[in-house]
XYZ file of C-alpha atoms in Angstrom:
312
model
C 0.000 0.000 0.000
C 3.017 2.268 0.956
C 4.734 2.122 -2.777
C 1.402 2.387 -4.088
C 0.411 5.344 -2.361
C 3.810 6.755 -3.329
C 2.888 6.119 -6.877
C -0.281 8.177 -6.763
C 0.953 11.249 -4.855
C 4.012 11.188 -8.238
C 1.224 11.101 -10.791
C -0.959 14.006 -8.242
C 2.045 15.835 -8.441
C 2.824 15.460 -12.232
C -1.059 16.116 -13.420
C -0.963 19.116 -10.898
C 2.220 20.546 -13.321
C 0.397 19.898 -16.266
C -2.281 21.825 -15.574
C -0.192 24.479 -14.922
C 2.003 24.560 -17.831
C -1.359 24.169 -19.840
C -2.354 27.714 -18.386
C 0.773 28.600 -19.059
C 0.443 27.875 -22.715
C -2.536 28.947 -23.008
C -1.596 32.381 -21.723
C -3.731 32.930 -18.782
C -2.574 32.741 -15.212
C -1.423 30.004 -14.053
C -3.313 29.151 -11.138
C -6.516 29.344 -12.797
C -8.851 26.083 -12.248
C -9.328 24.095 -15.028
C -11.421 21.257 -15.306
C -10.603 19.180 -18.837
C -12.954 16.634 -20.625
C -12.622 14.158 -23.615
C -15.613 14.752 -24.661
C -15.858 16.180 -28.236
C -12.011 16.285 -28.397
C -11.274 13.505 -30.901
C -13.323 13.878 -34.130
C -14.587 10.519 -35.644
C -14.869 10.615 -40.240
C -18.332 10.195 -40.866
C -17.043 7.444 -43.293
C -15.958 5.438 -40.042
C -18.812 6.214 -37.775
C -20.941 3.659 -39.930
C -20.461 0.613 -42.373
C -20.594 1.561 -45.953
C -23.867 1.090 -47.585
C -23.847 2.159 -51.289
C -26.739 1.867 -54.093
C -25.588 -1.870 -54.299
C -23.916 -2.449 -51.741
C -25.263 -3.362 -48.151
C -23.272 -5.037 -45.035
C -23.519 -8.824 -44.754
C -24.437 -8.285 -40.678
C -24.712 -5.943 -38.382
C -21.013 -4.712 -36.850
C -20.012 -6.623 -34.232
C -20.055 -3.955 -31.431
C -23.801 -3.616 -31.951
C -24.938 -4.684 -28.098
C -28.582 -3.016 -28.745
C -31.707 -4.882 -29.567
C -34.522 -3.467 -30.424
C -38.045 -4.505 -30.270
C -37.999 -5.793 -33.709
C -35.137 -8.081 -32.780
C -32.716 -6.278 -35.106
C -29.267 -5.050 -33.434
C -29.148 -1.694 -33.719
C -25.676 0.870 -33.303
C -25.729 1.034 -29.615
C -22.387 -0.519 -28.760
C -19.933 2.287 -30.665
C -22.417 4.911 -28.498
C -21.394 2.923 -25.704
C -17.727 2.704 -26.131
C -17.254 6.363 -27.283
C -18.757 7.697 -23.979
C -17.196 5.054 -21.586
C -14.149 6.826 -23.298
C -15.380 10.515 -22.119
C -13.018 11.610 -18.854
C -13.305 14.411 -16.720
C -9.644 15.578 -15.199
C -9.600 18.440 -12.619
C -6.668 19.457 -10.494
C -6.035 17.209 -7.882
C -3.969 19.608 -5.659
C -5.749 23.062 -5.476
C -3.777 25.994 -3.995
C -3.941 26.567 -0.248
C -2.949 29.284 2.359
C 1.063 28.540 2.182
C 1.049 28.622 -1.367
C -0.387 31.868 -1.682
C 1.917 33.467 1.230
C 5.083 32.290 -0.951
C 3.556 33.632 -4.392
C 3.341 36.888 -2.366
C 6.362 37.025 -0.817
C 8.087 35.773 -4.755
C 6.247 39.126 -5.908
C 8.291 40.861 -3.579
C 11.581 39.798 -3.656
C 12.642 38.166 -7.113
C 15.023 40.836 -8.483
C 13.356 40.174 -11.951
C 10.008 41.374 -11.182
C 12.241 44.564 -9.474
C 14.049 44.799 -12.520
C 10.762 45.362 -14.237
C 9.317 47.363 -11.817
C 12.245 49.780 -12.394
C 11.806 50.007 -15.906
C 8.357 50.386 -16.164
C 8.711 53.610 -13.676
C 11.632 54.982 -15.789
C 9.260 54.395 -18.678
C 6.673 56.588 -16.896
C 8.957 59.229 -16.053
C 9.798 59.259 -19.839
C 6.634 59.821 -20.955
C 6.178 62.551 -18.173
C 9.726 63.961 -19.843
C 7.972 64.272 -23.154
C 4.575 65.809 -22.633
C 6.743 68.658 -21.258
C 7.506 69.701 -25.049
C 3.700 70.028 -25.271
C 3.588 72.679 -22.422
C 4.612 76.434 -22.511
C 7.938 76.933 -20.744
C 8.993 80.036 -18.892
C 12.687 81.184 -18.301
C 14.192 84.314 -16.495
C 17.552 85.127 -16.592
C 20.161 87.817 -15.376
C 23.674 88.946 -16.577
C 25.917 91.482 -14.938
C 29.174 92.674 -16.259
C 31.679 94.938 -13.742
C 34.724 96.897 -16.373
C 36.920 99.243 -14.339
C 38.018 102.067 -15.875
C 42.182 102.478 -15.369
C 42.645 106.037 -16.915
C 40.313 107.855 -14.458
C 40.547 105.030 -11.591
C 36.950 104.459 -11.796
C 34.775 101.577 -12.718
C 31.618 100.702 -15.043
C 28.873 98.311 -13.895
C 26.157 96.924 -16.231
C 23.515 94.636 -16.295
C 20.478 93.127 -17.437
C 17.820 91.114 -17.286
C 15.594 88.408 -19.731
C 12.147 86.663 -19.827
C 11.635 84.447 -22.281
C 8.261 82.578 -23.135
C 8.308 79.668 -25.006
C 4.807 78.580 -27.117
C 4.941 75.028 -28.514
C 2.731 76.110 -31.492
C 3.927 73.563 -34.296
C 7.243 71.403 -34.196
C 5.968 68.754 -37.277
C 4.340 66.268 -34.538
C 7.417 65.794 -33.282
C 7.063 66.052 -29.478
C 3.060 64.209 -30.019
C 5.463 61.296 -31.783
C 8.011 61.510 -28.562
C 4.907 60.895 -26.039
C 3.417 58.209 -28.288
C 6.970 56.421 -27.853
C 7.418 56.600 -24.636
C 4.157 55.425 -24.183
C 4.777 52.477 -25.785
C 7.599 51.684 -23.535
C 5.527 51.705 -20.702
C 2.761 49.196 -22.187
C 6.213 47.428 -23.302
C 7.186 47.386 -19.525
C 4.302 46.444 -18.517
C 3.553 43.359 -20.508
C 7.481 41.949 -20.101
C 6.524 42.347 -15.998
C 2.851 40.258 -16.629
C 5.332 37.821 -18.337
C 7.878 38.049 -15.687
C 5.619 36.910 -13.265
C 3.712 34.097 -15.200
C 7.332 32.833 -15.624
C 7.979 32.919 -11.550
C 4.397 31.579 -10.666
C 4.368 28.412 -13.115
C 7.970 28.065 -11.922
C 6.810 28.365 -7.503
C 3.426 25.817 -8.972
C 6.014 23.572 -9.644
C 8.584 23.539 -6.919
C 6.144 23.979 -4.523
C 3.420 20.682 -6.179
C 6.946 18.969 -5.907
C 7.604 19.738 -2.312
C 4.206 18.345 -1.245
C 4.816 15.401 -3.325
C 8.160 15.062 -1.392
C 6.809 15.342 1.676
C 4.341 12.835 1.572
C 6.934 10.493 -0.564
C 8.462 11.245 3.071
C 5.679 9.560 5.025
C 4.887 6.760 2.903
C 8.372 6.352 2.850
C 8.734 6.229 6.658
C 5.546 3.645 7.282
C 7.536 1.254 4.632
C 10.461 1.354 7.051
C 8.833 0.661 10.139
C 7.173 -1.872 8.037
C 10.361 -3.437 7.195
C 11.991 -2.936 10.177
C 9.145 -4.763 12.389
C 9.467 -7.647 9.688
C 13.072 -8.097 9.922
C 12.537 -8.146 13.991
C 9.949 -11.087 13.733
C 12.392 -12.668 10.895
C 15.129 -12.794 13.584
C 12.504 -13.976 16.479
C 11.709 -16.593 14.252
C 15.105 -17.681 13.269
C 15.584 -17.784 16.773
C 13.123 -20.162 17.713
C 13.594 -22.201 14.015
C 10.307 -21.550 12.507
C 9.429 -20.098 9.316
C 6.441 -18.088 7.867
C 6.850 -20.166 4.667
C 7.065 -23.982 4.112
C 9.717 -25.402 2.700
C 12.078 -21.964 3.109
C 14.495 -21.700 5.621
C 14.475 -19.691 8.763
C 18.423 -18.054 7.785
C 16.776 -17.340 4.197
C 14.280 -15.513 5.259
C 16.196 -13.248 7.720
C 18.690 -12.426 4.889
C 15.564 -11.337 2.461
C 13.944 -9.191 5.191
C 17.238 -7.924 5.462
C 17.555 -7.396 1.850
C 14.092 -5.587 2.458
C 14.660 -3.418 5.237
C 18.180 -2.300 3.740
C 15.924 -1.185 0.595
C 13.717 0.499 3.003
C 16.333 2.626 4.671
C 17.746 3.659 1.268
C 14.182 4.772 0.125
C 13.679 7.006 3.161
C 17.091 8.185 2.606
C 16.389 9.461 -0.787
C 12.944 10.617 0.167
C 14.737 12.540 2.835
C 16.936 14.296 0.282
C 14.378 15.187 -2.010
C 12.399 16.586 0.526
C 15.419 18.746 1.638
C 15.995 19.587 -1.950
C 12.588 20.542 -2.806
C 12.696 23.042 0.056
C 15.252 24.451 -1.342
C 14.107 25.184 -4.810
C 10.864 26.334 -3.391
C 13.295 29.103 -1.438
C 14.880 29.924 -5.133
C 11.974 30.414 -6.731
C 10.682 32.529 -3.810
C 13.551 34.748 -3.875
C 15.172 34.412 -0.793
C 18.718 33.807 -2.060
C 18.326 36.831 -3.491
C 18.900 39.523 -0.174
C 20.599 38.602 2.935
C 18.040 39.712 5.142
C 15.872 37.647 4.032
C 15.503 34.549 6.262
C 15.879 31.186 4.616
C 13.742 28.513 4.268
C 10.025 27.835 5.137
C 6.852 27.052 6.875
C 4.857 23.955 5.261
C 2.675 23.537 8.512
C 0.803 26.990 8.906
C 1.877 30.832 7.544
C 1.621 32.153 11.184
C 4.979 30.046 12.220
C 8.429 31.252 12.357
C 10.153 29.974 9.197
C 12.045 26.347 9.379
C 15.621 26.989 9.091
């Protein structure tokens, strides 16, 4: 029950990633619910829905997945009805998003340096666009110039000075400055759209370090109940062996202490590796959050409840 167990949460996990790289595709967020059918999705020729029946031509019998008989005692085309819907699936997510998840798609928001990189340039492109409706506005300058020239024949001295106002009307410069705004507001929807793709990027890659985690975790616990399983069969082997009984006629008592052996050494190398991957998964969820991106940012995570202090 353990390995099987094991084998469902791996294809939970791996249906769980293909819905989200499906949104992904698609090109709508990636934690959107989907719920897929097979219905309708695999067109059948209308020249192999039916036998052929032309102006002289007429089947021999009935095909041989008619199951339906009607009252007339004829078999009519009820078992290709039959098959085609037993063939109609209905697939939904089987891992939906919960509290944690949502905390660490926040908190990847915050601190991946890409989605700051983008966040830069889309305010630089703002600021540009602020820059260039300013050729669209009047503009008003004052300035001053004063000029001191002494005088070395009568020892005396000249001062002047003056003053200017200028007023500047943007009357007609060829659309040029109306072509400057139009630009820079295109960098700005530019901006904009690389961010929305920055962080489709980050959340399908958190979906899937994070579906992977939970997969590892409970690869953890299977993986744990198969040792103690082992272990407790290897202790009875030995009891038995000790005693010299057997669980099985005709095998020996030394045989079957070496293959629980065998068994629980198998076990202990499974929760090793479970172990690992459980470690590792933590920290590629970190990576994709960000955290080995700043210092001050502590590492690792909660995967009991948001309110706790992070796991270090």
């Amino acid at each position: 029950m353990a390995t099987a167990e094991r084998t469902l949460i791996a294809n939970r996990s791996s249906l769980a990633q293909a819905f989200a790289s499906l949104n992904s595709v698609i090109g709508i967020d990636v934690d959107t619910p989907l719920e897929l059918t097979s219905a309708g999705a695999v067109e059948i020729p209308k020249s192999a829905r039916s036998p052929y029946t032309g102006p002289d031509l007429k089947p021999s019998k009935p095909p041989e997945n008619d199951f339906k008989i009607g009252a007339d005692g004829t078999v009519g085309d009820g078992g290709a009805t039959q098959a085609a819907a037993a063939q109609d699936v209905i697939v939904s997510n089987p891992l939906p998003e919960d509290d944690e998840y949502r905390r660490l798609l926040a908190d990847s928001i915050k601190l991946r340096p890409e989605i700051l990189r983008d966040d830069a340039s889309i305010a630089a492109a703002k600021k540009g666009v602020t820059i260039a409706r300013a050729g669209l506005r009047p503009s008003l300058s004052l300035g001053y110039n004063y000029a001191y020239t002494p005088n070395t024949g009568a020892f005396g001295q000249q001062t002047t000075g003056y003053g200017q106002l200028t007023l500047s009307l943007p009357i007609f410069d060829s659309g040029a400055t109306r072509g400057r705004v139009t630009q820079a507001q295109a960098a700005v929807a530019t901006a904009e759209t690389n961010r929305r793709g920055t962080i489709d990027s980050i959340t399908l890659e958190l979906r899937k370090a994070y579906l992977n985690l939970q997969a590892a975790e409970l690869s953890l616990k299977a993986a744990r109940q198969s040792l103690a399983q082992a272990d407790e069969a290897y202790r009875l082997a030995r009891l038995r062996y000790t005693t010299g009984v057997t669980s099985q006629e005709g095998v020996s008592p030394i045989v079957e202490v070496s293959n629980a052996q065998q068994a629980l050494s198998q076990a202990q190398t499974d929760y090793v590796n479970a172990l690992y991957d459980y470690n590792n998964g933590r920290s590629v969820v970190d990576k994709a959050v960000g955290r080995y991106a700043y210092t001050q940012v502590p590492l690792g995570h909660s995967t009991t409840s948001p309110s706790k202090e992070p796991a270090r």
